Amino acid sequence: MTFKGLTFGVPKEIMEHEYRVSAIPETVTEFIAQGARVLVESGAGESAHHHDDTYRKVGAEIVVGSDAIFERSDVILKVKEPQFDTRKNRHEVAMMRKGQTLVAFLHPASPANHQMVRDLAEHGIVSFTLDGVPRLTNAQPMDALTSMSTVAGYKGVIMAADQLGCFMPMTNTAVGMVSAAQVFVVGAGVAGLQALATAKRLGAVNFAADIRPEAMEQAKSLRARIVETGVPAEVAIGGGGYAKALPQEWLAREQEAIRKTVAESDIVILSALVPGRIAPVIVSEDMVKGMKPGSVIVDIAIDQGGNCALTEPGRTVVKHDVTLIGAKNIPGYVPASASWLFAHNLFHFLSYLVRDGKIRADREDEIIGPTLVTQDGKVVHAGALEAMAQCSQGKGETICV
């Protein structure tokens, strides 16, 4: 049996506003059927409407508190990266032991997570990040990044509409016509396309920009008006159809190409990502200053550093009379659907990762290699190492240069 002899631990997520859970009763049933033992922290699934009794019925052991989860498990299954637990005055990494395995969204290239990644290595943890799963046909069932991007694109527009001080659709009233809001989506990948579809349903006038021609064709199919960036396909497109990190001169051209549309938009959704790398800063402070008072930016790319220079991770702030939403866990606000998707992606990833009860931390494997973050006391993730090389530590905060 695939998971024979392994104990999986499911702690309750402690990030603020994180309501997802990494395993649901349906996937716990599958783990146990394949020989695993599953420990679930009491209350871990409550916010996603999966109660302790439901987990018990499918064979999971309910454990009170996270200490025993970290102590007794071979593999820790989380949604988000380890956090500092204020209740215990300890970081979750410090609760783990050498040789333990961690699977979660670690976003190792994000500067905010560099110290956490180093600590994982120092503690001897073998860690895997689900945002590293490549876009391959045989990897689709485990592609949690795509699943969560779908949720983030949908919810990001809903969050923006909630902050916006005007109607989204064109609205006819007794005293005149109220124009529809203008929504500009930068990055027409999975999240961006879902954002366009949601904004369209809400009646907004949509604009889209992406450096990949294929993405622009998909945006056109949603009747979005295209903002051309002028970036050549050979510069823009990387492996698997993902965007590549642009040289600085081309990034500057992209910024100038979208500046006018950013200034005219009521809502800007930022979802431009380069897999395993720091997100490119596309919207500068100067561009934010040029936006209309009361406009809203939702920086879906914040988990990898963010596409806007002014976005603050995990916070909603107002700067230059523009609301900037930097929620780090947007899918966490749609916990039932997001947990269902994530839990199934995680199950499929582990089914590939584990053979006869053994973790295959194979750096040469086309799927496992890009997801492996720490191994043998070292950071081995290429994107994290590249990002760390660009950053230096200064007076308690990470400064990227």
CSV table of C-alpha atoms in Angstrom, one decimal:
chain,number,residue,atom,x,y,z
A,1,MET,CA,0.0,0.0,0.0
A,2,THR,CA,1.3,3.5,-1.0
A,3,PHE,CA,1.3,5.1,2.5
A,4,LYS,CA,1.8,2.1,4.7
A,5,GLY,CA,3.7,2.9,7.9
A,6,LEU,CA,3.4,6.7,7.5
A,7,THR,CA,1.6,9.0,9.9
A,8,PHE,CA,0.1,12.2,8.4
A,9,GLY,CA,-0.5,15.2,10.7
A,10,VAL,CA,-3.1,17.9,9.9
A,11,PRO,CA,-2.7,20.9,12.2
A,12,LYS,CA,-5.1,23.7,12.3
A,13,GLU,CA,-4.0,26.7,10.2
A,14,ILE,CA,-3.0,29.7,12.3
A,15,MET,CA,-2.5,32.4,9.7
A,16,GLU,CA,-5.0,35.2,10.2
A,17,HIS,CA,-8.2,34.7,8.1
A,18,GLU,CA,-7.0,31.3,6.9
A,19,TYR,CA,-10.0,29.0,7.0
A,20,ARG,CA,-8.9,26.2,4.8
A,21,VAL,CA,-7.8,22.7,5.9
A,22,SER,CA,-5.3,20.5,4.1
A,23,ALA,CA,-7.2,17.3,4.3
A,24,ILE,CA,-10.9,16.7,4.3
A,25,PRO,CA,-12.8,13.5,5.4
A,26,GLU,CA,-13.0,12.4,1.7
A,27,THR,CA,-9.2,12.4,1.3
A,28,VAL,CA,-8.5,11.1,4.8
A,29,THR,CA,-10.5,8.1,3.8
A,30,GLU,CA,-8.2,7.6,0.8
A,31,PHE,CA,-5.0,8.0,2.9
A,32,ILE,CA,-6.2,5.5,5.5
A,33,ALA,CA,-7.3,3.0,2.7
A,34,GLN,CA,-3.7,3.2,1.5
A,35,GLY,CA,-2.2,2.3,4.9
A,36,ALA,CA,-1.6,5.7,6.5
A,37,ARG,CA,-2.5,6.8,10.0
A,38,VAL,CA,-4.0,10.3,10.0
A,39,LEU,CA,-3.9,12.7,13.0
A,40,VAL,CA,-6.2,15.8,12.8
A,41,GLU,CA,-6.0,18.7,15.3
A,42,SER,CA,-9.3,19.3,16.9
A,43,GLY,CA,-11.1,22.1,15.1
A,44,ALA,CA,-8.8,22.0,12.0
A,45,GLY,CA,-11.7,21.6,9.6
A,46,GLU,CA,-14.4,23.6,11.4
A,47,SER,CA,-14.2,26.7,9.3
A,48,ALA,CA,-14.5,24.7,6.2
A,49,HIS,CA,-17.5,22.9,7.7
A,50,HIS,CA,-15.7,19.6,8.4
A,51,HIS,CA,-16.3,18.7,12.0
A,52,ASP,CA,-14.3,16.5,14.3
A,53,ASP,CA,-16.9,13.8,14.4
A,54,THR,CA,-16.8,13.5,10.6
A,55,TYR,CA,-13.1,12.9,10.7
A,56,ARG,CA,-13.5,10.3,13.4
A,57,LYS,CA,-16.1,8.4,11.4
A,58,VAL,CA,-13.6,7.9,8.5
A,59,GLY,CA,-10.9,6.7,10.9
A,60,ALA,CA,-8.8,9.8,11.7
A,61,GLU,CA,-7.5,10.3,15.3
A,62,ILE,CA,-8.6,13.7,16.7
A,63,VAL,CA,-5.7,15.3,18.7
A,64,VAL,CA,-6.1,18.3,21.0
A,65,GLY,CA,-3.5,21.0,20.3
A,66,SER,CA,-0.9,21.1,17.6
A,67,ASP,CA,2.1,20.0,19.8
A,68,ALA,CA,1.1,16.3,19.5
A,69,ILE,CA,0.5,16.7,15.8
A,70,PHE,CA,4.1,18.0,15.2
A,71,GLU,CA,5.6,15.5,17.6
A,72,ARG,CA,3.9,12.3,16.4
A,73,SER,CA,3.6,12.8,12.6
A,74,ASP,CA,6.0,11.7,9.9
A,75,VAL,CA,4.5,14.1,7.4
A,76,ILE,CA,3.0,17.5,8.2
A,77,LEU,CA,0.2,18.5,5.8
A,78,LYS,CA,-0.5,22.3,5.8
A,79,VAL,CA,-2.1,24.8,3.5
A,80,LYS,CA,0.1,27.8,4.2
A,81,GLU,CA,3.7,28.1,5.2
A,82,PRO,CA,4.6,27.7,8.9
A,83,GLN,CA,3.8,30.7,11.0
A,84,PHE,CA,4.7,32.1,14.4
A,85,ASP,CA,2.2,30.8,16.9
A,86,THR,CA,1.5,33.7,19.3
A,87,ARG,CA,-0.5,31.3,21.6
A,88,LYS,CA,2.7,29.3,22.3
A,89,ASN,CA,5.2,32.0,21.6
A,90,ARG,CA,6.9,29.6,19.2
A,91,HIS,CA,7.2,29.3,15.5
A,92,GLU,CA,5.7,26.2,13.9
A,93,VAL,CA,9.1,25.4,12.4
A,94,ALA,CA,10.6,25.1,15.9
A,95,MET,CA,7.9,22.5,16.7
A,96,MET,CA,9.2,20.3,14.0
A,97,ARG,CA,12.0,17.7,14.2
A,98,LYS,CA,14.9,16.6,12.0
A,99,GLY,CA,13.9,14.2,9.3
A,100,GLN,CA,10.2,15.2,9.3
A,101,THR,CA,8.5,16.1,6.0
A,102,LEU,CA,6.4,19.2,5.3
A,103,VAL,CA,4.1,19.7,2.3
A,104,ALA,CA,2.4,23.0,1.9
A,105,PHE,CA,2.3,26.3,0.0
A,106,LEU,CA,5.7,27.6,1.1
A,107,HIS,CA,6.2,30.3,-1.6
A,108,PRO,CA,10.0,30.1,-0.9
A,109,ALA,CA,11.0,32.8,-3.3
A,110,SER,CA,9.0,35.5,-1.5
A,111,PRO,CA,11.3,37.6,0.6
A,112,ALA,CA,8.9,37.5,3.6
A,113,ASN,CA,9.5,33.7,3.7
A,114,HIS,CA,13.3,33.5,3.3
A,115,GLN,CA,14.1,33.2,7.0
A,116,MET,CA,11.4,30.6,7.5
A,117,VAL,CA,12.9,28.6,4.6
A,118,ARG,CA,16.4,28.9,6.1
A,119,ASP,CA,15.0,27.7,9.4
A,120,LEU,CA,13.4,24.7,7.8
A,121,ALA,CA,16.8,23.7,6.4
A,122,GLU,CA,18.5,24.3,9.7
A,123,HIS,CA,16.0,22.1,11.5
A,124,GLY,CA,16.7,19.3,9.0
A,125,ILE,CA,13.1,19.3,7.5
A,126,VAL,CA,12.5,17.9,4.1
A,127,SER,CA,10.0,20.3,2.6
A,128,PHE,CA,8.0,20.6,-0.6
A,129,THR,CA,6.0,23.5,-1.9
A,130,LEU,CA,2.9,22.9,-3.9
A,131,ASP,CA,3.3,26.2,-5.8
A,132,GLY,CA,6.2,24.5,-7.6
A,133,VAL,CA,4.2,21.8,-9.3
A,134,PRO,CA,5.0,22.2,-13.0
A,135,ARG,CA,2.4,22.6,-15.7
A,136,LEU,CA,2.6,19.1,-17.1
A,137,THR,CA,-0.3,16.8,-18.3
A,138,ASN,CA,0.5,14.2,-15.7
A,139,ALA,CA,0.7,16.8,-13.0
A,140,GLN,CA,-2.7,18.4,-13.5
A,141,PRO,CA,-4.5,16.5,-10.7
A,142,MET,CA,-1.9,17.8,-8.2
A,143,ASP,CA,-1.7,21.4,-9.5
A,144,ALA,CA,-2.9,23.2,-6.4
A,145,LEU,CA,-1.6,26.6,-7.7
A,146,THR,CA,-4.0,26.4,-10.6
A,147,SER,CA,-6.9,25.4,-8.3
A,148,MET,CA,-6.2,28.2,-5.8
A,149,SER,CA,-5.7,30.7,-8.6
A,150,THR,CA,-9.2,29.9,-9.7
A,151,VAL,CA,-10.5,30.7,-6.3
A,152,ALA,CA,-8.3,33.8,-5.8
A,153,GLY,CA,-9.4,35.3,-9.2
A,154,TYR,CA,-13.1,34.9,-8.2
A,155,LYS,CA,-12.8,36.1,-4.7
A,156,GLY,CA,-10.3,38.9,-5.5
A,157,VAL,CA,-13.0,40.7,-7.6
A,158,ILE,CA,-15.6,40.2,-4.9
A,159,MET,CA,-13.3,41.8,-2.4
A,160,ALA,CA,-12.5,44.7,-4.7
A,161,ALA,CA,-16.2,45.3,-5.4
A,162,ASP,CA,-16.9,45.3,-1.6
A,163,GLN,CA,-14.3,48.1,-1.2
A,164,LEU,CA,-15.3,50.1,-4.2
A,165,GLY,CA,-17.5,53.1,-3.6
A,166,CYS,CA,-19.5,52.8,-6.8
A,167,PHE,CA,-21.6,50.4,-8.7
A,168,MET,CA,-19.9,47.7,-10.8
A,169,PRO,CA,-22.6,47.5,-13.5
A,170,MET,CA,-24.0,50.3,-15.6
A,171,THR,CA,-27.1,51.4,-13.6
A,172,ASN,CA,-30.1,53.3,-14.8
A,173,THR,CA,-31.7,55.6,-12.2
A,174,ALA,CA,-34.4,58.2,-12.1
A,175,VAL,CA,-31.8,60.9,-12.0
A,176,GLY,CA,-29.5,59.5,-14.7
A,177,MET,CA,-27.3,56.7,-15.8
A,178,VAL,CA,-24.4,55.6,-13.6
A,179,SER,CA,-21.5,54.3,-15.7
A,180,ALA,CA,-20.1,50.8,-15.2
A,181,ALA,CA,-16.9,50.4,-13.3
A,182,GLN,CA,-13.7,49.7,-15.3
A,183,VAL,CA,-11.7,46.7,-14.2
A,184,PHE,CA,-8.1,46.1,-15.4
A,185,VAL,CA,-6.6,42.6,-15.0
A,186,VAL,CA,-2.8,42.4,-15.3
A,187,GLY,CA,-1.8,38.8,-15.8
A,188,ALA,CA,-4.4,36.7,-17.7
A,189,GLY,CA,-3.4,33.3,-16.3
A,190,VAL,CA,-5.9,31.2,-14.4
A,191,ALA,CA,-6.5,33.8,-11.7
A,192,GLY,CA,-6.7,36.6,-14.1
A,193,LEU,CA,-9.2,34.8,-16.4
A,194,GLN,CA,-11.4,33.9,-13.5
A,195,ALA,CA,-11.2,37.5,-12.3
A,196,LEU,CA,-12.3,38.7,-15.8
A,197,ALA,CA,-15.2,36.2,-15.9
A,198,THR,CA,-16.4,37.3,-12.4
A,199,ALA,CA,-16.1,41.0,-13.2
A,200,LYS,CA,-18.0,40.4,-16.5
A,201,ARG,CA,-20.8,38.7,-14.6
A,202,LEU,CA,-20.9,41.8,-12.3
A,203,GLY,CA,-21.3,44.1,-15.2
A,204,ALA,CA,-17.9,45.8,-15.3
A,205,VAL,CA,-16.1,47.0,-18.4
A,206,ASN,CA,-13.0,44.8,-18.6
A,207,PHE,CA,-9.5,45.4,-19.8
A,208,ALA,CA,-6.6,42.9,-19.7
A,209,ALA,CA,-2.9,42.8,-20.2
A,210,ASP,CA,-0.5,39.9,-20.4
A,211,ILE,CA,2.9,39.4,-22.0
A,212,ARG,CA,1.8,36.0,-23.5
A,213,PRO,CA,-0.2,36.0,-26.8
A,214,GLU,CA,-2.1,32.9,-25.9
A,215,ALA,CA,-3.3,34.4,-22.6
A,216,MET,CA,-4.5,37.5,-24.5
A,217,GLU,CA,-6.5,35.3,-26.8
A,218,GLN,CA,-8.2,33.7,-23.8
A,219,ALA,CA,-8.9,37.1,-22.4
A,220,LYS,CA,-10.5,38.2,-25.7
A,221,SER,CA,-12.8,35.2,-25.5
A,222,LEU,CA,-14.2,36.8,-22.3
A,223,ARG,CA,-14.7,40.1,-24.2
A,224,ALA,CA,-12.0,41.9,-22.4
A,225,ARG,CA,-10.4,44.9,-24.2
A,226,ILE,CA,-6.7,44.1,-24.7
A,227,VAL,CA,-3.9,46.4,-23.6
A,228,GLU,CA,-0.8,45.5,-25.7
A,229,THR,CA,2.5,45.4,-23.8
A,230,GLY,CA,4.7,45.1,-26.8
A,231,VAL,CA,6.8,42.4,-25.2
A,232,PRO,CA,8.0,39.8,-27.9
A,233,ALA,CA,6.8,36.2,-27.3
A,234,GLU,CA,10.3,34.9,-27.3
A,235,VAL,CA,11.1,37.2,-24.3
A,236,ALA,CA,7.8,36.5,-22.6
A,237,ILE,CA,7.1,32.8,-22.7
A,238,GLY,CA,8.9,30.2,-20.6
A,239,GLY,CA,8.5,26.5,-20.0
A,240,GLY,CA,5.0,25.1,-19.9
A,241,GLY,CA,3.5,28.3,-21.2
A,242,TYR,CA,4.2,30.2,-18.1
A,243,ALA,CA,5.5,33.8,-18.2
A,244,LYS,CA,9.3,34.3,-17.9
A,245,ALA,CA,10.9,36.9,-15.7
A,246,LEU,CA,11.5,40.0,-17.9
A,247,PRO,CA,14.7,41.8,-18.3
A,248,GLN,CA,14.5,45.3,-16.6
A,249,GLU,CA,14.2,47.1,-19.9
A,250,TRP,CA,11.2,45.1,-21.1
A,251,LEU,CA,9.6,45.3,-17.6
A,252,ALA,CA,9.9,49.1,-17.9
A,253,ARG,CA,8.2,49.0,-21.3
A,254,GLU,CA,5.4,46.9,-19.9
A,255,GLN,CA,4.9,49.4,-17.1
A,256,GLU,CA,4.6,52.3,-19.6
A,257,ALA,CA,2.3,50.4,-21.8
A,258,ILE,CA,-0.3,49.8,-19.0
A,259,ARG,CA,0.2,53.1,-17.2
A,260,LYS,CA,-2.8,54.9,-18.8
A,261,THR,CA,-5.2,52.1,-18.3
A,262,VAL,CA,-4.2,51.7,-14.7
A,263,ALA,CA,-4.9,55.4,-14.2
A,264,GLU,CA,-8.3,55.1,-15.7
A,265,SER,CA,-9.5,52.0,-13.9
A,266,ASP,CA,-11.7,51.7,-10.8
A,267,ILE,CA,-10.3,48.3,-10.0
A,268,VAL,CA,-6.9,46.8,-10.8
A,269,ILE,CA,-6.4,43.1,-10.3
A,270,LEU,CA,-2.7,42.0,-10.2
A,271,SER,CA,-2.0,38.4,-10.9
A,272,ALA,CA,1.2,38.3,-12.9
A,273,LEU,CA,3.4,35.5,-11.6
A,274,VAL,CA,6.6,33.8,-12.7
A,275,PRO,CA,6.7,30.2,-11.2
A,276,GLY,CA,9.1,29.8,-8.4
A,277,ARG,CA,10.4,33.4,-8.6
A,278,ILE,CA,9.6,36.7,-7.0
A,279,ALA,CA,6.6,38.3,-8.6
A,280,PRO,CA,7.5,41.3,-10.9
A,281,VAL,CA,6.7,44.7,-9.7
A,282,ILE,CA,4.5,46.1,-12.4
A,283,VAL,CA,2.6,48.9,-10.7
A,284,SER,CA,4.9,51.5,-9.2
A,285,GLU,CA,4.2,54.0,-6.5
A,286,ASP,CA,4.1,56.7,-9.2
A,287,MET,CA,1.4,54.7,-11.1
A,288,VAL,CA,-0.7,54.4,-7.9
A,289,LYS,CA,-0.5,58.2,-7.4
A,290,GLY,CA,-2.0,58.6,-10.9
A,291,MET,CA,-5.1,56.5,-10.1
A,292,LYS,CA,-8.5,57.9,-9.4
A,293,PRO,CA,-9.4,58.6,-5.8
A,294,GLY,CA,-11.3,55.6,-4.3
A,295,SER,CA,-9.8,53.1,-6.8
A,296,VAL,CA,-8.9,49.6,-5.5
A,297,ILE,CA,-6.0,47.3,-6.2
A,298,VAL,CA,-6.1,43.6,-5.3
A,299,ASP,CA,-2.6,42.2,-5.4
A,300,ILE,CA,-3.2,38.5,-5.9
A,301,ALA,CA,0.5,38.0,-6.5
A,302,ILE,CA,1.4,39.1,-2.9
A,303,ASP,CA,2.3,35.5,-1.8
A,304,GLN,CA,5.3,35.8,-4.1
A,305,GLY,CA,6.2,39.4,-3.2
A,306,GLY,CA,3.4,41.2,-5.1
A,307,ASN,CA,3.0,43.1,-8.4
A,308,CYS,CA,2.5,46.5,-6.7
A,309,ALA,CA,5.3,48.4,-5.0
A,310,LEU,CA,3.0,49.6,-2.3
A,311,THR,CA,1.1,46.5,-1.3
A,312,GLU,CA,1.6,45.3,2.3
A,313,PRO,CA,1.5,41.6,2.8
A,314,GLY,CA,-1.5,40.4,4.7
A,315,ARG,CA,-3.0,44.0,5.1
A,316,THR,CA,-5.5,46.2,3.4
A,317,VAL,CA,-4.2,49.8,3.4
A,318,VAL,CA,-5.1,53.1,1.8
A,319,LYS,CA,-2.2,55.0,0.1
A,320,HIS,CA,-2.6,58.0,-2.2
A,321,ASP,CA,-6.4,57.6,-1.8
A,322,VAL,CA,-6.2,54.1,-3.3
A,323,THR,CA,-7.2,51.0,-1.4
A,324,LEU,CA,-4.6,48.3,-1.7
A,325,ILE,CA,-5.6,44.7,-0.7
A,326,GLY,CA,-2.7,42.5,0.1
A,327,ALA,CA,-4.5,39.5,1.6
A,328,LYS,CA,-2.0,36.7,1.6
A,329,ASN,CA,-4.6,33.9,1.6
A,330,ILE,CA,-7.5,35.0,-0.6
A,331,PRO,CA,-8.6,31.4,-1.3
A,332,GLY,CA,-9.0,31.1,2.5
A,333,TYR,CA,-12.0,33.3,2.3
A,334,VAL,CA,-13.8,30.6,0.2
A,335,PRO,CA,-12.9,27.7,2.6
A,336,ALA,CA,-15.3,25.0,1.5
A,337,SER,CA,-14.6,25.0,-2.2
A,338,ALA,CA,-10.9,25.9,-1.7
A,339,SER,CA,-10.4,23.1,0.9
A,340,TRP,CA,-12.1,20.5,-1.4
A,341,LEU,CA,-9.8,21.5,-4.3
A,342,PHE,CA,-6.6,21.8,-2.2
A,343,ALA,CA,-7.1,18.5,-0.4
A,344,HIS,CA,-7.6,16.6,-3.6
A,345,ASN,CA,-4.5,18.2,-5.2
A,346,LEU,CA,-2.5,17.3,-2.1
A,347,PHE,CA,-3.6,13.7,-2.1
A,348,HIS,CA,-2.6,13.3,-5.7
A,349,PHE,CA,0.8,14.9,-5.1
A,350,LEU,CA,1.5,12.6,-2.1
A,351,SER,CA,0.4,9.6,-4.2
A,352,TYR,CA,3.1,10.5,-6.6
A,353,LEU,CA,5.7,11.5,-4.0
A,354,VAL,CA,5.4,8.4,-1.9
A,355,ARG,CA,6.3,4.8,-2.9
A,356,ASP,CA,5.8,1.9,-0.5
A,357,GLY,CA,5.7,4.2,2.5
A,358,LYS,CA,8.9,6.1,1.5
A,359,ILE,CA,9.2,9.8,0.6
A,360,ARG,CA,10.9,10.2,-2.8
A,361,ALA,CA,12.9,13.5,-2.5
A,362,ASP,CA,14.2,13.1,-6.0
A,363,ARG,CA,15.7,16.4,-7.3
A,364,GLU,CA,15.9,14.9,-10.8
A,365,ASP,CA,12.2,14.1,-11.1
A,366,GLU,CA,10.3,16.5,-13.4
A,367,ILE,CA,7.6,17.0,-10.8
A,368,ILE,CA,9.3,16.4,-7.5
A,369,GLY,CA,12.4,18.4,-8.3
A,370,PRO,CA,10.7,21.8,-8.8
A,371,THR,CA,8.7,21.4,-5.5
A,372,LEU,CA,11.6,20.4,-3.3
A,373,VAL,CA,12.6,23.3,-1.1
A,374,THR,CA,14.9,22.0,1.7
A,375,GLN,CA,16.8,18.7,1.9
A,376,ASP,CA,19.8,17.5,3.9
A,377,GLY,CA,20.0,20.7,5.9
A,378,LYS,CA,20.2,22.9,2.8
A,379,VAL,CA,17.9,25.1,0.7
A,380,VAL,CA,17.8,23.5,-2.7
A,381,HIS,CA,14.9,25.3,-4.4
A,382,ALA,CA,16.3,27.3,-7.4
A,383,GLY,CA,13.8,30.2,-7.2
A,384,ALA,CA,14.4,30.6,-3.5
A,385,LEU,CA,18.2,30.6,-3.9
A,386,GLU,CA,18.0,33.1,-6.7
A,387,ALA,CA,15.7,35.4,-4.7
A,388,MET,CA,17.9,35.1,-1.6
A,389,ALA,CA,20.9,36.1,-3.6
A,390,GLN,CA,19.1,39.3,-4.5
A,391,CYS,CA,18.2,40.2,-1.0
A,392,SER,CA,20.2,41.3,2.0
A,393,GLN,CA,19.3,41.5,5.7
A,394,GLY,CA,19.1,45.0,7.3
A,395,LYS,CA,18.0,45.8,10.8
A,396,GLY,CA,15.5,43.1,11.2
A,397,GLU,CA,13.8,43.5,7.8
A,398,THR,CA,14.4,42.0,4.4
A,399,ILE,CA,15.6,44.4,1.8
A,400,CYS,CA,15.6,43.4,-1.8
A,401,VAL,CA,18.2,45.0,-4.1
